[in-house]
Amino acid sequence: MAERRVVRSVEEQQARVQAAAVAPRPVRVAIAEAQGLMCAEEVVTERPLPGFDQAAIDGYAVRSVDVLGAGATDDDGDMSGGQVSLPVTGVIEAGTKTPSRLQPRQAARVQTGAPMPTLADAVLPLRWTDGGQSRVRVLRGVRSGAYVRRTGDDVQPGDVAVRAGTIVGAAQVGLLAAVGRDRVLVHPRPRLSVLSVGGELVDVSRSPGTGQVYDVNSYALAAAGRDAGAEVNRVGIVDSDPKKLREVVEGQLSRAEIVVIAGAVGGAAAESVRAVLAELGEMEVTRIAMHPGSVQGFGQLGRDGVPVFLLPANPVSALVVFEVMVRPLIRLSLGKRQPLRRMVQARTLAPISSVAGRKGYLRGQLMRDQDTGEYLVQALGGAPGSSSHLLATLAEANCLVVVPSEVEQLRTGETVDVAFLAQRG
């Protein structure tokens, strides 16, 4: 296993990682399971939507020519003062299968969504009538086509209802159902396995003894993976025995598209982990010009060259490396064209210190001036290195302040790039 002493830039490492992105083969799923996934096909409709002329509101189906002389029309308000009264032939409910026909100078009561009777070309709203049941008095006329949803108004046969590359949301699920599709081809969520190594770790279900700490990383990184859109398998704490460790890792390489191992870039435990991984493929531990989390590993292991990340044991550093390196790979595997978080520029509310020569990803709170709409940012934590372990401040953060590697100090009022984190609440 190689360990590079040369410092690599964040951008160089991101390019190397993202070059390994392979989207899982598209799968066909029920539309109820497709929400949040990217459509992998052009869904072409075979029938019009709506499939028949239907009433857009409750009212009376009429021939517009029979009621134009009543009161004022709904388009230009011309008043004629005429009085029109029509016999009501019956009620047509939504879902009615029996076709009906309207004769001249007749009306039929219709519900929203009911099929329009033959010859009727408009729906007279209830509020423009006296609401009569056997005979209706028309208080105001309507023009042809008013309050009618024509066949194919939404979609015509041959139209594309949902395009490839579209994220399937509530509207797309509804449209798929409306055109009669119960399944759709989508890019599935990449499978992510999260492991933790370290003799000091215990699961949260146990009480830690002297020198032991809870396994924070497998829980936090699994949650970050789900937030990024992956299907996550939290393996948890892995035995450091080489034989057992290799068995577990090989098992995850056969079932996941991405593997993350936390706690494997520092200390004696990390050395044994890397020795095992070296038997499975090319893994490089590199110093990256970023903070926190400058030392990290990446390689492609196993027969299929599965991307594997080695992250620091420090939970904050591990989460930041995950955000900068692992999350974009997950997003690319989902088929996203823009894998990085949305960036904005914000004005600092207080001085911000960073580490010279390293690109900083500092926890912060982003807010907006109600009067000017300007973004403002407040960094969380103290001087670099003094509070990088404080997970509580990361929990309070809603953004990462991205400080260029050549900048060691930002003064109050300076402009800086800020990456949105997931919306809270």
Coordinates of C-alpha atoms in Angstrom, one line a residue:
M1 CA 0.0 0.0 0.0
A2 CA 1.4 3.4 -1.0
E3 CA 1.6 6.3 1.3
R4 CA 2.3 9.6 -0.5
R5 CA 4.3 12.3 1.4
V6 CA 3.6 14.8 -1.3
V7 CA 0.6 17.0 -0.4
R8 CA -2.1 16.8 -3.0
S9 CA -4.7 19.6 -3.6
V10 CA -8.4 19.1 -2.7
E11 CA -9.3 19.5 -6.4
E12 CA -6.8 16.9 -7.5
Q13 CA -8.0 14.3 -5.0
Q14 CA -11.7 15.1 -5.9
A15 CA -10.9 14.5 -9.6
R16 CA -9.2 11.2 -8.8
V17 CA -12.2 10.1 -6.6
Q18 CA -14.9 11.2 -9.0
A19 CA -13.2 9.4 -11.9
A20 CA -14.0 6.2 -10.1
A21 CA -17.8 6.9 -10.1
V22 CA -19.8 4.2 -11.7
A23 CA -23.6 4.5 -11.6
P24 CA -25.4 1.2 -10.7
R25 CA -27.3 -0.3 -13.6
P26 CA -30.8 1.1 -14.0
V27 CA -33.6 -0.9 -12.5
R28 CA -37.3 -0.9 -13.0
V29 CA -39.2 -0.2 -9.8
A30 CA -42.8 0.5 -8.7
I31 CA -43.6 4.2 -9.0
A32 CA -44.3 4.3 -5.3
E33 CA -40.6 3.4 -4.8
A34 CA -39.2 5.8 -7.4
Q35 CA -39.4 9.1 -5.4
G36 CA -36.1 10.8 -5.1
L37 CA -34.4 8.7 -7.8
M38 CA -33.4 9.8 -11.3
C39 CA -35.5 8.6 -14.1
A40 CA -33.5 6.5 -16.6
E41 CA -35.9 6.4 -19.5
E42 CA -38.0 8.6 -21.6
V43 CA -41.6 7.8 -20.5
V44 CA -43.7 8.2 -23.7
T45 CA -47.4 8.3 -23.2
E46 CA -49.6 5.9 -25.2
R47 CA -52.9 7.6 -24.6
P48 CA -54.1 11.1 -24.2
L49 CA -54.5 12.8 -20.8
P50 CA -57.3 13.3 -20.0
G51 CA -58.6 10.5 -22.0
F52 CA -62.0 12.1 -22.6
D53 CA -63.7 15.5 -22.5
Q54 CA -64.6 16.1 -18.9
A55 CA -66.1 18.8 -16.7
A56 CA -63.5 20.9 -14.9
I57 CA -66.0 22.1 -12.2
D58 CA -69.4 21.2 -10.8
G59 CA -72.1 22.8 -12.8
Y60 CA -74.3 22.2 -15.9
A61 CA -73.1 20.8 -19.2
V62 CA -74.7 23.0 -22.0
R63 CA -74.3 24.1 -25.5
S64 CA -72.7 27.5 -25.3
V65 CA -74.9 28.8 -28.1
D66 CA -78.0 28.1 -26.0
V67 CA -76.8 30.3 -23.1
L68 CA -74.9 33.2 -24.6
G69 CA -77.9 35.4 -24.5
A70 CA -78.2 35.2 -20.7
G71 CA -76.8 38.1 -18.6
A72 CA -73.1 38.9 -19.2
T73 CA -70.6 36.5 -20.8
D74 CA -67.6 35.4 -18.7
D75 CA -65.0 36.8 -21.2
D76 CA -65.7 40.4 -21.9
G77 CA -68.7 41.3 -19.6
D78 CA -71.1 42.4 -22.3
M79 CA -74.6 42.6 -20.8
S80 CA -77.6 41.5 -22.9
G81 CA -80.1 41.2 -20.1
G82 CA -81.7 38.1 -21.7
Q83 CA -83.3 35.4 -19.6
V84 CA -82.6 31.8 -20.4
S85 CA -84.1 28.7 -18.7
L86 CA -83.2 25.1 -19.7
P87 CA -84.7 21.7 -18.8
V88 CA -82.2 19.5 -16.8
T89 CA -82.1 16.0 -18.3
G90 CA -80.3 14.3 -15.4
V91 CA -77.1 14.1 -13.4
I92 CA -73.8 12.8 -14.8
E93 CA -71.4 11.7 -12.0
A94 CA -67.7 11.4 -12.1
G95 CA -66.9 7.8 -13.2
T96 CA -70.1 7.4 -15.2
K97 CA -69.4 4.8 -18.0
T98 CA -72.7 5.2 -19.9
P99 CA -72.4 7.8 -22.7
S100 CA -75.0 10.5 -22.8
R101 CA -76.2 13.0 -25.4
L102 CA -77.5 16.5 -25.0
Q103 CA -80.2 17.8 -27.3
P104 CA -80.4 21.5 -28.3
R105 CA -81.6 23.8 -25.5
Q106 CA -81.0 21.2 -22.7
A107 CA -78.7 21.1 -19.7
A108 CA -77.3 18.2 -17.7
R109 CA -76.0 18.5 -14.1
V110 CA -72.3 17.4 -14.0
Q111 CA -69.8 16.7 -11.3
T112 CA -66.1 17.7 -11.6
G113 CA -64.4 15.0 -13.7
A114 CA -67.6 13.7 -15.2
P115 CA -67.6 12.9 -19.0
M116 CA -69.2 15.6 -21.1
P117 CA -72.3 14.5 -23.0
T118 CA -72.2 14.6 -26.7
L119 CA -73.0 18.1 -28.2
A120 CA -72.2 19.9 -24.9
D121 CA -69.2 22.2 -25.4
A122 CA -69.1 24.1 -22.0
V123 CA -69.9 23.8 -18.3
L124 CA -72.0 26.5 -16.7
P125 CA -70.8 27.1 -13.1
L126 CA -73.4 26.6 -10.4
R127 CA -72.9 30.1 -9.1
W128 CA -74.2 31.4 -12.5
T129 CA -77.5 29.6 -12.1
D130 CA -80.3 29.2 -9.7
G131 CA -79.2 25.7 -9.0
G132 CA -82.5 24.2 -10.3
Q133 CA -82.8 20.4 -10.4
S134 CA -85.5 19.8 -13.1
R135 CA -85.1 23.2 -14.7
V136 CA -82.2 25.6 -14.4
R137 CA -82.3 29.4 -14.9
V138 CA -79.2 30.8 -16.4
L139 CA -77.9 34.0 -14.8
R140 CA -74.8 34.4 -17.0
G141 CA -73.6 32.8 -20.2
V142 CA -70.4 31.0 -21.1
R143 CA -68.4 30.6 -24.3
S144 CA -67.5 27.4 -26.0
G145 CA -64.9 25.4 -24.2
A146 CA -65.4 27.1 -20.8
Y147 CA -64.7 24.9 -17.8
V148 CA -64.0 21.8 -19.9
R149 CA -60.9 19.7 -19.9
R150 CA -60.5 18.6 -23.5
T151 CA -59.1 15.2 -24.5
G152 CA -55.3 15.4 -24.5
D153 CA -55.1 18.9 -22.9
D154 CA -52.4 17.7 -20.5
V155 CA -50.6 15.1 -22.6
Q156 CA -51.0 13.8 -26.2
P157 CA -50.1 10.3 -27.3
G158 CA -46.4 10.3 -28.1
D159 CA -45.6 13.1 -25.7
V160 CA -42.8 12.6 -23.2
A161 CA -44.4 12.6 -19.7
V162 CA -41.2 12.2 -17.7
R163 CA -37.8 12.8 -19.3
A164 CA -34.6 10.8 -18.6
G165 CA -32.5 12.6 -16.1
T166 CA -35.5 14.0 -14.2
I167 CA -35.6 13.5 -10.4
V168 CA -38.8 11.7 -9.6
G169 CA -40.8 13.8 -7.2
A170 CA -44.4 13.9 -6.2
A171 CA -45.5 15.5 -9.4
Q172 CA -43.7 13.0 -11.5
V173 CA -45.2 10.1 -9.5
G174 CA -48.6 11.6 -10.1
L175 CA -48.0 12.0 -13.8
L176 CA -46.7 8.5 -14.2
A177 CA -49.9 7.2 -12.5
A178 CA -52.0 9.5 -14.7
V179 CA -50.6 8.0 -17.9
G180 CA -51.0 4.4 -16.6
R181 CA -47.4 3.6 -15.7
D182 CA -47.1 1.4 -12.6
R183 CA -43.3 0.9 -13.0
V184 CA -40.5 3.1 -14.2
L185 CA -36.8 2.7 -15.0
V186 CA -34.6 4.6 -12.5
H187 CA -31.0 4.9 -11.4
P188 CA -30.9 3.1 -8.1
R189 CA -29.3 4.3 -4.9
P190 CA -25.6 3.2 -4.7
R191 CA -25.0 0.8 -1.9
L192 CA -22.7 2.2 0.8
S193 CA -21.1 0.1 3.6
V194 CA -19.7 1.9 6.6
L195 CA -17.2 0.3 9.0
S196 CA -15.3 1.5 12.1
V197 CA -12.0 0.2 13.3
G198 CA -10.3 0.8 16.6
G199 CA -9.7 -1.2 19.8
E200 CA -11.0 1.7 21.9
L201 CA -14.5 1.6 20.3
V202 CA -17.7 0.2 21.9
D203 CA -21.2 0.3 20.5
V204 CA -23.7 2.8 21.9
S205 CA -25.6 -0.1 23.4
R206 CA -22.8 -0.8 25.8
S207 CA -21.2 1.3 28.6
P208 CA -17.6 2.3 27.8
G209 CA -14.9 1.2 30.2
T210 CA -11.7 2.9 31.0
G211 CA -10.0 4.1 27.8
Q212 CA -13.0 3.2 25.6
V213 CA -15.2 5.6 23.6
Y214 CA -18.5 5.1 21.7
D215 CA -18.4 4.3 18.0
V216 CA -19.6 7.7 16.7
N217 CA -18.3 7.4 13.2
S218 CA -20.3 4.4 11.9
Y219 CA -23.6 6.1 13.0
A220 CA -22.7 9.6 11.8
L221 CA -21.3 8.5 8.5
A222 CA -24.2 6.2 7.8
A223 CA -26.5 9.1 8.4
A224 CA -24.4 11.2 6.0
G225 CA -24.6 8.5 3.4
R226 CA -28.4 8.3 3.6
D227 CA -28.6 12.1 3.4
A228 CA -26.5 11.9 0.2
G229 CA -28.9 9.4 -1.3
A230 CA -27.2 6.1 -0.7
E231 CA -28.6 2.8 0.4
V232 CA -26.5 2.4 3.6
N233 CA -25.4 -0.7 5.4
R234 CA -23.9 0.3 8.8
V235 CA -21.5 -2.6 9.5
G236 CA -20.3 -1.0 12.7
I237 CA -17.2 -1.9 14.6
V238 CA -15.0 -4.5 12.9
D239 CA -12.6 -6.8 14.6
S240 CA -8.9 -5.8 13.9
D241 CA -7.8 -9.5 13.6
P242 CA -6.4 -9.6 10.1
K243 CA -8.3 -12.7 9.1
K244 CA -11.6 -11.5 10.4
L245 CA -11.1 -8.0 9.0
R246 CA -10.3 -9.3 5.5
E247 CA -13.4 -11.5 5.6
V248 CA -15.6 -8.6 6.5
V249 CA -14.1 -6.2 4.0
E250 CA -14.3 -8.8 1.2
G251 CA -17.9 -9.4 2.0
Q252 CA -18.7 -5.7 1.7
L253 CA -16.8 -5.3 -1.5
S254 CA -19.1 -7.9 -3.0
R255 CA -22.3 -6.2 -1.9
A256 CA -21.5 -2.4 -2.1
E257 CA -20.6 0.2 -4.7
I258 CA -18.7 2.3 -2.1
V259 CA -17.0 1.3 1.2
V260 CA -16.0 3.7 4.0
I261 CA -13.7 2.7 6.8
A262 CA -13.3 5.1 9.6
G263 CA -10.3 5.2 12.0
A264 CA -7.9 3.7 9.4
V265 CA -5.4 6.5 8.7
G266 CA -3.6 6.9 12.0
G267 CA -2.1 4.7 14.8
A268 CA -1.1 1.1 15.0
A269 CA -4.7 -0.1 14.3
A270 CA -4.6 1.8 11.0
E271 CA -1.4 0.1 10.0
S272 CA -2.9 -3.4 10.4
V273 CA -6.0 -2.3 8.5
R274 CA -3.9 -1.0 5.6
A275 CA -1.8 -4.2 5.5
V276 CA -5.0 -6.2 5.0
L277 CA -6.4 -3.8 2.4
A278 CA -3.1 -4.0 0.5
E279 CA -3.9 -7.6 -0.3
L280 CA -7.2 -6.6 -1.9
G281 CA -6.0 -3.9 -4.3
E282 CA -4.3 -0.6 -4.7
M283 CA -4.9 1.7 -1.7
E284 CA -3.2 5.1 -1.3
V285 CA -3.0 7.1 1.9
T286 CA -2.4 10.7 1.0
R287 CA -1.9 14.0 2.7
I288 CA -4.5 16.4 1.2
A289 CA -4.1 20.2 1.5
M290 CA -7.3 20.6 3.5
H291 CA -8.3 20.8 7.1
P292 CA -9.7 19.2 9.0
G293 CA -9.0 15.7 7.8
S294 CA -5.8 16.2 5.8
V295 CA -4.6 12.6 6.0
Q296 CA -7.0 10.2 4.2
G297 CA -7.0 7.1 2.0
F298 CA -8.6 6.2 -1.2
G299 CA -8.3 3.2 -3.5
Q300 CA -10.3 0.7 -5.6
L301 CA -10.3 -2.8 -4.2
G302 CA -11.5 -6.2 -5.1
R303 CA -12.3 -7.8 -8.5
D304 CA -14.7 -4.9 -9.4
G305 CA -12.4 -2.1 -8.3
V306 CA -14.9 -0.9 -5.6
P307 CA -14.1 2.7 -4.4
V308 CA -12.9 2.4 -0.7
F309 CA -12.2 5.4 1.5
L310 CA -10.1 5.5 4.7
L311 CA -11.2 8.3 7.0
P312 CA -9.8 9.7 10.2
A313 CA -11.0 8.5 13.6
N314 CA -11.9 12.0 14.7
P315 CA -15.7 12.2 14.0
V316 CA -15.6 15.9 12.9
S317 CA -12.7 15.3 10.5
A318 CA -14.4 12.1 9.2
L319 CA -17.6 13.9 8.5
V320 CA -15.8 16.8 6.7
V321 CA -13.8 14.3 4.5
F322 CA -17.0 12.5 3.8
E323 CA -18.7 15.7 2.8
V324 CA -15.8 16.8 0.5
M325 CA -14.8 13.5 -1.0
V326 CA -17.4 10.7 -0.5
R327 CA -20.7 12.6 -0.9
P328 CA -19.9 13.9 -4.5
L329 CA -19.1 10.3 -5.5
I330 CA -22.5 9.1 -4.2
R331 CA -24.2 12.0 -6.1
L332 CA -22.4 11.1 -9.3
S333 CA -23.4 7.4 -8.8
L334 CA -27.0 8.6 -8.6
G335 CA -26.6 10.2 -12.0
K336 CA -26.5 13.8 -10.7
R337 CA -24.8 16.2 -13.1
Q338 CA -23.9 18.6 -10.3
P339 CA -22.5 16.5 -7.4
L340 CA -21.3 19.3 -5.2
R341 CA -23.3 21.3 -2.7
R342 CA -24.7 24.7 -3.6
M343 CA -22.2 27.5 -3.0
V344 CA -23.0 31.1 -2.1
Q345 CA -20.8 34.1 -1.1
A346 CA -21.3 35.4 2.4
R347 CA -19.9 38.3 4.4
T348 CA -18.1 37.3 7.7
L349 CA -19.6 38.6 10.9
A350 CA -16.3 38.0 12.8
P351 CA -12.7 37.2 12.0
I352 CA -12.0 33.6 10.8
S353 CA -8.7 31.8 11.2
S354 CA -7.6 29.0 8.9
V355 CA -4.4 26.9 8.4
A356 CA -1.9 28.3 5.9
G357 CA -1.4 26.1 2.9
R358 CA -4.6 24.1 3.4
K359 CA -8.1 24.7 2.1
G360 CA -10.3 25.1 5.1
Y361 CA -13.8 23.6 5.6
L362 CA -14.9 25.3 8.8
R363 CA -18.2 24.8 10.5
G364 CA -20.5 27.9 10.4
Q365 CA -23.9 29.3 10.7
L366 CA -25.3 31.0 7.6
M367 CA -28.0 33.6 7.9
R368 CA -29.5 36.3 5.6
D369 CA -30.0 40.0 6.1
Q370 CA -33.8 40.6 5.9
D371 CA -33.3 44.1 4.5
T372 CA -30.6 43.5 1.9
G373 CA -30.9 39.8 1.2
E374 CA -27.1 39.5 1.7
Y375 CA -25.8 36.3 3.1
L376 CA -23.9 36.5 6.4
V377 CA -21.8 33.8 8.1
Q378 CA -20.5 33.2 11.6
A379 CA -17.8 30.6 12.0
L380 CA -18.2 28.1 14.9
G381 CA -15.4 27.0 17.2
G382 CA -12.1 28.5 18.1
A383 CA -8.7 28.7 16.5
P384 CA -7.6 25.9 14.1
G385 CA -6.8 22.7 15.9
S386 CA -8.2 23.8 19.3
S387 CA -11.8 22.6 18.6
S388 CA -11.7 20.4 15.6
H389 CA -13.0 17.5 17.7
L390 CA -16.1 19.3 18.9
L391 CA -19.0 17.4 17.3
A392 CA -21.5 19.6 19.0
T393 CA -20.4 22.6 16.9
L394 CA -20.9 20.6 13.7
A395 CA -24.4 19.7 14.9
E396 CA -25.1 23.4 15.2
A397 CA -23.6 24.2 11.7
N398 CA -25.8 24.7 8.7
C399 CA -22.9 25.4 6.3
L400 CA -19.2 24.9 5.7
V401 CA -17.1 28.0 5.3
V402 CA -14.6 27.3 2.5
V403 CA -11.4 29.2 3.1
P404 CA -8.8 29.2 0.2
S405 CA -5.5 27.5 1.0
E406 CA -3.6 30.8 0.6
V407 CA -5.7 32.6 3.2
E408 CA -4.8 32.3 6.9
Q409 CA -7.0 35.0 8.3
L410 CA -10.4 36.5 7.2
R411 CA -11.3 39.8 8.7
T412 CA -14.8 40.9 9.7
G413 CA -16.8 42.0 6.6
E414 CA -14.7 40.0 4.1
T415 CA -16.5 37.8 1.5
V416 CA -16.0 34.1 1.6
D417 CA -17.5 31.0 -0.2
V418 CA -20.0 29.0 1.8
A419 CA -21.4 25.5 1.1
F420 CA -24.9 24.8 2.2
L421 CA -25.4 21.7 4.3
A422 CA -28.7 19.8 4.5
Q423 CA -31.6 22.0 5.5
R424 CA -32.6 21.5 9.1
G425 CA -36.2 21.0 10.2

